[in-house]
Amino acid sequence: MFYVPFFARNSFIPLYLDSIMTFAVTAACGLWGGILCALLSNIVLWIFYNTALPFTVCHVLTAITVCLTIRCSKNHELTFEVFLWAGLWTALVNTISGNIIISLLTSSSTSPNADNSVQCIFLAIPNLNFAVYFSGLISNLTDKMISAALSYVMFKGIRIK
């Protein structure tokens, strides 16, 4: 799975793609398995890709949100729809938590992948905080929905074996 962060870091598309395994592991192994996956993923990303450790909070919140979404689903069935709902809720949770972290730690300075979208929004609406927050929302919605779909496929693969 090391190629996923490599792709995300080296593309011009503002995606993170760090939640794919966390979604699948949380669905297969429960909350604590998901949290462990989130922590280990962030340690690996920190070592190899120099990501900021405070964003580990977002990743742990992803595991918690996925677990809550599954628990609130009808009969706890793990359907594609449940994964998409988990993607939507984690996108919203990660947008809020991630934007708070960006505001507190970096004064709204974003990663190179997100800078293009922030600059475009800033040109239309010259408010840096709004541009960062709105870009974060769009990025997280796109990222988490793709992650949810891919993790559903992975989850099905884990469950078959």
Coordinates of C-alpha atoms in Angstrom, one line a residue:
M1 CA 0.0 0.0 0.0
F2 CA 3.0 2.3 -0.1
Y3 CA 2.2 3.3 -3.7
V4 CA -1.0 5.0 -2.6
P5 CA 0.6 7.8 -0.5
F6 CA 3.3 8.0 -3.2
F7 CA 0.6 8.6 -5.8
A8 CA -1.3 11.1 -3.6
R9 CA 1.9 13.1 -2.9
N10 CA 3.1 13.2 -6.5
S11 CA -0.1 14.0 -8.3
F12 CA -1.7 17.4 -8.7
I13 CA -4.9 16.0 -7.4
P14 CA -5.5 17.1 -3.8
L15 CA -6.1 13.7 -2.4
Y16 CA -4.7 12.1 0.8
L17 CA -5.8 8.4 0.3
D18 CA -4.5 7.5 3.7
S19 CA -7.9 6.2 4.9
I20 CA -8.4 3.2 2.7
M21 CA -6.9 0.7 5.0
T22 CA -8.4 2.3 8.1
F23 CA -11.9 2.0 6.6
A24 CA -11.4 -1.7 5.7
V25 CA -9.7 -2.7 9.0
T26 CA -12.3 -0.9 11.1
A27 CA -15.1 -2.7 9.2
A28 CA -13.3 -6.1 9.6
C29 CA -11.7 -5.8 13.0
G30 CA -13.7 -3.2 14.9
L31 CA -12.8 0.1 16.5
W32 CA -9.6 -0.9 18.2
G33 CA -8.3 -2.5 15.1
G34 CA -9.1 0.6 13.1
I35 CA -7.5 2.9 15.7
L36 CA -4.3 0.7 15.6
C37 CA -4.3 0.8 11.8
A38 CA -4.7 4.6 11.9
L39 CA -1.8 5.0 14.4
L40 CA 0.5 2.7 12.5
S41 CA -0.4 4.3 9.1
N42 CA 0.4 7.8 10.5
I43 CA 3.7 6.6 11.9
V44 CA 4.6 5.1 8.5
L45 CA 3.5 8.3 6.7
W46 CA 5.5 10.4 9.1
I47 CA 8.7 8.3 8.7
F48 CA 8.5 7.9 4.9
Y49 CA 6.6 11.0 3.7
N50 CA 7.3 13.6 6.5
T51 CA 3.6 14.1 7.2
A52 CA 2.6 16.2 10.3
L53 CA 1.9 14.0 13.4
P54 CA -1.0 16.2 14.6
F55 CA -3.1 14.9 11.7
T56 CA -3.1 11.5 13.5
V57 CA -6.1 12.9 15.3
C58 CA -8.0 13.1 12.0
H59 CA -7.0 9.5 11.2
V60 CA -8.2 8.2 14.6
L61 CA -11.4 10.2 14.1
T62 CA -11.8 8.4 10.8
A63 CA -11.7 5.0 12.6
I64 CA -14.2 6.2 15.2
T65 CA -16.6 7.7 12.6
V66 CA -16.5 4.5 10.5
C67 CA -17.2 2.4 13.6
L68 CA -20.1 4.6 14.6
T69 CA -21.5 4.6 11.1
I70 CA -21.4 0.8 11.0
R71 CA -23.0 0.6 14.4
C72 CA -25.8 2.9 13.4
S73 CA -26.5 1.1 10.1
K74 CA -29.4 -1.2 9.7
N75 CA -28.6 -4.6 11.3
H76 CA -24.9 -3.6 11.2
E77 CA -24.8 -4.8 7.6
L78 CA -21.6 -3.8 5.8
T79 CA -23.0 -2.8 2.4
F80 CA -21.5 -0.5 -0.2
E81 CA -24.0 2.2 0.9
V82 CA -22.8 2.0 4.5
F83 CA -19.2 2.5 3.3
L84 CA -20.3 5.5 1.3
W85 CA -22.1 7.0 4.4
A86 CA -19.0 6.4 6.4
G87 CA -17.0 8.2 3.7
L88 CA -19.4 11.2 3.9
W89 CA -19.3 11.4 7.7
T90 CA -15.5 11.0 7.8
A91 CA -15.1 13.7 5.2
L92 CA -17.1 16.1 7.3
V93 CA -15.3 15.2 10.6
N94 CA -11.9 15.3 8.9
T95 CA -12.7 18.6 7.3
I96 CA -13.5 20.2 10.6
S97 CA -10.6 18.6 12.5
G98 CA -8.0 19.0 9.7
N99 CA -8.9 22.6 9.1
I100 CA -8.6 23.4 12.8
I101 CA -5.2 21.8 12.9
I102 CA -4.1 23.7 9.8
S103 CA -5.3 27.0 11.3
L104 CA -3.7 26.4 14.7
L105 CA -0.4 25.0 13.5
T106 CA 0.4 26.6 10.2
S107 CA -1.8 29.8 10.0
S108 CA -3.8 28.3 7.1
S109 CA -0.7 27.2 5.0
T110 CA -1.6 24.1 3.2
S111 CA 0.3 21.2 1.5
P112 CA 1.6 21.6 -2.0
N113 CA -1.1 19.3 -3.3
A114 CA -3.9 21.5 -1.9
D115 CA -2.3 24.8 -2.8
N116 CA -3.7 25.0 -6.3
S117 CA -7.3 24.6 -5.2
V118 CA -6.8 27.0 -2.3
Q119 CA -5.3 29.6 -4.7
C120 CA -8.2 29.2 -7.2
I121 CA -10.8 29.7 -4.4
F122 CA -8.8 32.6 -3.0
L123 CA -8.8 34.3 -6.4
A124 CA -12.6 34.1 -6.5
I125 CA -13.1 34.9 -2.8
P126 CA -10.1 36.7 -1.3
N127 CA -10.4 35.2 2.2
L128 CA -7.6 32.8 3.0
N129 CA -9.4 31.0 5.9
F130 CA -12.5 30.5 3.7
A131 CA -10.3 29.3 0.8
V132 CA -8.5 26.8 3.0
Y133 CA -11.7 25.5 4.7
F134 CA -13.7 25.2 1.4
S135 CA -10.7 23.5 -0.3
G136 CA -10.4 21.1 2.6
L137 CA -14.1 20.3 2.4
I138 CA -13.9 19.5 -1.4
S139 CA -10.7 17.6 -1.0
N140 CA -12.0 15.5 1.9
L141 CA -15.3 14.8 0.2
T142 CA -13.5 13.5 -2.9
D143 CA -10.8 11.7 -0.9
K144 CA -13.1 10.0 1.6
M145 CA -15.6 8.8 -1.0
I146 CA -12.9 7.3 -3.2
S147 CA -11.3 5.8 0.0
A148 CA -14.7 4.4 1.0
A149 CA -15.3 2.7 -2.4
L150 CA -11.8 1.2 -2.5
S151 CA -11.9 0.1 1.1
Y152 CA -15.2 -1.7 0.4
V153 CA -13.5 -3.7 -2.3
M154 CA -10.6 -4.4 0.1
F155 CA -13.1 -5.3 2.9
K156 CA -14.8 -7.8 0.6
G157 CA -11.4 -9.3 -0.1
I158 CA -10.5 -9.6 3.6
R159 CA -13.9 -11.2 4.4
I160 CA -13.6 -13.9 1.6
K161 CA -10.4 -15.3 2.9

